[in-house]
PDB file of C-alpha atoms in Angstrom:
ATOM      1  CA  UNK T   1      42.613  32.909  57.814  1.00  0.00           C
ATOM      2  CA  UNK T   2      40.404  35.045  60.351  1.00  0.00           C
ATOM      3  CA  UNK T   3      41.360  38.258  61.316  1.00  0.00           C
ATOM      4  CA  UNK T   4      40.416  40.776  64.299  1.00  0.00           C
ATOM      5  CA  UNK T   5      40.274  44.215  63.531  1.00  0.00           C
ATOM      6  CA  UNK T   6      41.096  46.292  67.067  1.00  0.00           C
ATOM      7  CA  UNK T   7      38.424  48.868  67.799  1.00  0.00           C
ATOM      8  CA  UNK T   8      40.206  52.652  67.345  1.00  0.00           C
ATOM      9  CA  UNK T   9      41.903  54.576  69.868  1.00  0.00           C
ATOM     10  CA  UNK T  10      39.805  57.643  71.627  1.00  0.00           C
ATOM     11  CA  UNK T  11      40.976  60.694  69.977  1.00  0.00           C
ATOM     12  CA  UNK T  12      40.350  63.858  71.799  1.00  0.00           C
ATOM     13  CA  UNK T  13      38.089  66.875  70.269  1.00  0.00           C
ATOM     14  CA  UNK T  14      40.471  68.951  68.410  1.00  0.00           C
ATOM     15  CA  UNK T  15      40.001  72.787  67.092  1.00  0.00           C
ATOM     16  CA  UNK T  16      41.092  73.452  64.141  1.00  0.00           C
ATOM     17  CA  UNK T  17      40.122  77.275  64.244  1.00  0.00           C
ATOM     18  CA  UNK T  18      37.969  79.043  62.002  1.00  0.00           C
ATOM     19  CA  UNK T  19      36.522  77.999  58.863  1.00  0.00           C
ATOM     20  CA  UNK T  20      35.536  81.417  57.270  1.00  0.00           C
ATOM     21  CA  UNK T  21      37.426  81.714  53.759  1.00  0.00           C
ATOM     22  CA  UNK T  22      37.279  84.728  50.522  1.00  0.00           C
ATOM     23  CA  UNK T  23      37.053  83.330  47.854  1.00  0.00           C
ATOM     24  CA  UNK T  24      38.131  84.980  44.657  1.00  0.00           C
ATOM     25  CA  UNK T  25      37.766  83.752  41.405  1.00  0.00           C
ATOM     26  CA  UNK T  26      39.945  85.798  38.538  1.00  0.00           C
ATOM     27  CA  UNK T  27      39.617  86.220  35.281  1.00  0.00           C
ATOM     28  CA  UNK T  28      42.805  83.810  34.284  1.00  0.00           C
ATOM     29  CA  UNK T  29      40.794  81.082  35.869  1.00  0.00           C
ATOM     30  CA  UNK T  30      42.934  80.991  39.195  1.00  0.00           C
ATOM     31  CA  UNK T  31      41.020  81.110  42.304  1.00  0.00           C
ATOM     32  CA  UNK T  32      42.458  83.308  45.298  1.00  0.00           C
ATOM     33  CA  UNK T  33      41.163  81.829  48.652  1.00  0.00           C
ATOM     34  CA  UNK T  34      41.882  83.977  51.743  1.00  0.00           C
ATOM     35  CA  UNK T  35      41.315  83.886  55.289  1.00  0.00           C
ATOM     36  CA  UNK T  36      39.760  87.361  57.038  1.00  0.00           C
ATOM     37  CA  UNK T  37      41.599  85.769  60.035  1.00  0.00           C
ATOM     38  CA  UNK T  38      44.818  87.984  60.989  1.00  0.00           C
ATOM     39  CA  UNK T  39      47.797  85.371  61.735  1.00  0.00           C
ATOM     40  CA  UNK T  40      48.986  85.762  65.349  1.00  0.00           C
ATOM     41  CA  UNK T  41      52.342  86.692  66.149  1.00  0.00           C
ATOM     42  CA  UNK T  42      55.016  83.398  65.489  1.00  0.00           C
ATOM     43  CA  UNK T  43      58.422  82.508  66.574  1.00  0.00           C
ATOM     44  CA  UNK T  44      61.267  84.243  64.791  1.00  0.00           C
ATOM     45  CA  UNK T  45      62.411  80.366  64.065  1.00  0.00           C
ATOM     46  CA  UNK T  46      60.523  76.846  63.915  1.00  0.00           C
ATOM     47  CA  UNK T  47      62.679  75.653  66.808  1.00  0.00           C
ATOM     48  CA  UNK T  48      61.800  78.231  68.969  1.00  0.00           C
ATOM     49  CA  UNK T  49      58.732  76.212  70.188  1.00  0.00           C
ATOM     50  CA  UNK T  50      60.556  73.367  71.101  1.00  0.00           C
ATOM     51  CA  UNK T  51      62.513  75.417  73.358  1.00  0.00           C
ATOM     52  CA  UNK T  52      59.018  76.818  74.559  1.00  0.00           C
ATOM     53  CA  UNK T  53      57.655  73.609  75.325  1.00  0.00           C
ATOM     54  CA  UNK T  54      60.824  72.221  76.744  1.00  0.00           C
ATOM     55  CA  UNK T  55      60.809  74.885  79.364  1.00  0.00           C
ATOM     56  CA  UNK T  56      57.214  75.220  79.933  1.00  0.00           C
ATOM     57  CA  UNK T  57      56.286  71.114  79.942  1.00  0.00           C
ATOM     58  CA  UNK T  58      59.814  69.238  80.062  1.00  0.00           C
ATOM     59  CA  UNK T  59      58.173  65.740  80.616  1.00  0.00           C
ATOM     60  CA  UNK T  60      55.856  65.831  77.745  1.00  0.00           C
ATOM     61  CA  UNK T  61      55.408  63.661  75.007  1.00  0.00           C
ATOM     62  CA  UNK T  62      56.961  65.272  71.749  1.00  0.00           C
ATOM     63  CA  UNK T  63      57.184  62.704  69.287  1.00  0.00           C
ATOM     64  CA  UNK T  64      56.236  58.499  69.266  1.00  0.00           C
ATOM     65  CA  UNK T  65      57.126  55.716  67.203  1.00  0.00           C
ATOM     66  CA  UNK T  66      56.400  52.324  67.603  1.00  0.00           C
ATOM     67  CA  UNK T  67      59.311  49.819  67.501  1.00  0.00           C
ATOM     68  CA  UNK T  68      59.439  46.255  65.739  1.00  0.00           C
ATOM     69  CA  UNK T  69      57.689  44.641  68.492  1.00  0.00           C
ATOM     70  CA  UNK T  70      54.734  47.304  68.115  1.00  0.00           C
ATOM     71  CA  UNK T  71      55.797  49.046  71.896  1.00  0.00           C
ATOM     72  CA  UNK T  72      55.718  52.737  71.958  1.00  0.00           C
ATOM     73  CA  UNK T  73      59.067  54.936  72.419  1.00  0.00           C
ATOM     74  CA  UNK T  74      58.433  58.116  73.318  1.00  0.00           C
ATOM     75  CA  UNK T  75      60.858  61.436  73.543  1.00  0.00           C
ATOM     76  CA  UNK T  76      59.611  63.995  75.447  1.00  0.00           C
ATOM     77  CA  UNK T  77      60.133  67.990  74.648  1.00  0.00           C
ATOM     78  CA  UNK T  78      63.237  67.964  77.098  1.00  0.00           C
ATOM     79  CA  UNK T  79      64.972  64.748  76.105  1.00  0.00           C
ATOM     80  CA  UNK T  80      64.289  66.243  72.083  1.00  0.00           C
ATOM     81  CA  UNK T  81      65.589  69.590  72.633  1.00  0.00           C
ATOM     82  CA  UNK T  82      69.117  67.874  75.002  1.00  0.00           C
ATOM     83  CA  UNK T  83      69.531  66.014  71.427  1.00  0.00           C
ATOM     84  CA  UNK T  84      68.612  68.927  68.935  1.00  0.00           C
ATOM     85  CA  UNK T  85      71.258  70.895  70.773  1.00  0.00           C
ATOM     86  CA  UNK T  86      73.533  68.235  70.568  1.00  0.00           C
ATOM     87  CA  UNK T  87      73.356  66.917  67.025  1.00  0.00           C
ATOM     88  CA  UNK T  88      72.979  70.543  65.871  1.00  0.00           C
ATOM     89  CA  UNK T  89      76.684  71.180  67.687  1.00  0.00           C
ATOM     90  CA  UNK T  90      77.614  68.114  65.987  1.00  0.00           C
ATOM     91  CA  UNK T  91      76.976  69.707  62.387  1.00  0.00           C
ATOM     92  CA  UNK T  92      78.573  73.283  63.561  1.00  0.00           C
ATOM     93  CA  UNK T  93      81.913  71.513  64.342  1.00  0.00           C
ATOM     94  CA  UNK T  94      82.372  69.697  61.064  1.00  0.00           C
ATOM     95  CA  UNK T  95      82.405  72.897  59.678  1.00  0.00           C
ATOM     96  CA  UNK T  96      78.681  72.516  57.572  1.00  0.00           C
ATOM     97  CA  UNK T  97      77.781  75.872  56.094  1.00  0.00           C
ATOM     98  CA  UNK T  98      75.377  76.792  53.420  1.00  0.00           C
ATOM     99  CA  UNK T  99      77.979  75.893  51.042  1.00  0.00           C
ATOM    100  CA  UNK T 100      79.058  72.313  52.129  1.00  0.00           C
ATOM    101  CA  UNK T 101      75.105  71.746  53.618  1.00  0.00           C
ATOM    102  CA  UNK T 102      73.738  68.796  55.184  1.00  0.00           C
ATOM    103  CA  UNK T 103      71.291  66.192  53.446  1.00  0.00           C
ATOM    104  CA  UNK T 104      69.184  63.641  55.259  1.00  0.00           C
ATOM    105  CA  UNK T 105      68.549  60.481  53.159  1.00  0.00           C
ATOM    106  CA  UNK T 106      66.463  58.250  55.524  1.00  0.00           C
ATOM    107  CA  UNK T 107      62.714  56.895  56.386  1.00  0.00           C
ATOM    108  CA  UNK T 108      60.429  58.789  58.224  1.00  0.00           C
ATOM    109  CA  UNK T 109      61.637  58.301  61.960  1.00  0.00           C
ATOM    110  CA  UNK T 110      62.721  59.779  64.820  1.00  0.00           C
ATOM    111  CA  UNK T 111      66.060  60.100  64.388  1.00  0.00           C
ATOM    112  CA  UNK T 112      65.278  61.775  60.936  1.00  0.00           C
ATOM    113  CA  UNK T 113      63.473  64.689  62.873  1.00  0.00           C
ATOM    114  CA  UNK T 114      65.614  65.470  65.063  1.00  0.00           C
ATOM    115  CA  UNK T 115      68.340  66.002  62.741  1.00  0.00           C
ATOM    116  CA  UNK T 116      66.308  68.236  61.066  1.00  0.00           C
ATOM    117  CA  UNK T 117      65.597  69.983  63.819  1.00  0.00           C
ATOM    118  CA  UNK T 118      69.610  70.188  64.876  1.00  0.00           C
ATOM    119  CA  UNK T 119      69.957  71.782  61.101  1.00  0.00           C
ATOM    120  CA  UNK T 120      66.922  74.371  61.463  1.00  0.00           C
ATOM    121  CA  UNK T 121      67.986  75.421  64.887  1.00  0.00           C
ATOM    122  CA  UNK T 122      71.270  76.725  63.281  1.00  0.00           C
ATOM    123  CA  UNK T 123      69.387  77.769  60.283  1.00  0.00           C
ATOM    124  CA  UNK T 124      71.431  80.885  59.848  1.00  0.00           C
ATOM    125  CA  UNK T 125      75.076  78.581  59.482  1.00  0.00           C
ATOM    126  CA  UNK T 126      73.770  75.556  57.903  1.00  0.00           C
ATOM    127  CA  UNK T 127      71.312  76.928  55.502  1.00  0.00           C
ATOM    128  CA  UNK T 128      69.639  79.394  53.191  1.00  0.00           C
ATOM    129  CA  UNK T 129      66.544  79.959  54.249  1.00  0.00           C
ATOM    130  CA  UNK T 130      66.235  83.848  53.847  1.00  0.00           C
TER     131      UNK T 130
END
């Protein structure tokens, strides 16, 4: 049996910021290591840059999976955040709180991000993250 290994895909350059780290070793054995590097300013919530990137590039690719025949589906930042909002509506009307939550028991896939999404974008009803 002979088999041809494909050549890989072009990846772009990618930053990955500064490299700088403090490194602190303490008496207990632990080491502390620390960046000098103040963090910028985030988004109150994780979702909040799917809305950013749904408004400022609608028709770009969010997430990819290949299907069983190996073709590509993509869902772009708009098309994502339409179904966050949806699915995340869907949880708020059956009445899912912090106290009757939601759990996600599935593969790695598309559909299992964006419900996670839909439950972090109404973090403060469906959750305890505070």
């Amino acid at each position: 049996m002979s088999m041809t290994i494909a050549s890989p895909a072009p990846f772009r350059p990618l930053w990955l910021g500064p490299y700088e780290c403090q490194v602190e070793q303490r008496a207990d054995g632990a080491w502390l290591l620390r960046s000098p590097e103040k963090l910028a300013p985030s988004p109150l919530r994780y979702t909040d840059l799917l809305v950013r990137w749904a408004a400022e590039r609608p028709d770009t690719t969010f997430l990819a999976k290949r299907n069983g025949q190996g073709i590509w589906q993509h869902l772009t930042y708009a098309d994502a955040l339409r179904q966050v909002e949806h699915i995340a509506q869907a949880l708020l009307d059956r009445n899912l709180s912090a106290e009757r939550p939601v759990m996600v028991l599935s593969e790695n896939s598309l559909e299992h991000a964006l419900i996670s999404l839909a439950a972090m974008r109404r973090c403060g009803t469906l959750c305890r993250c505070h």
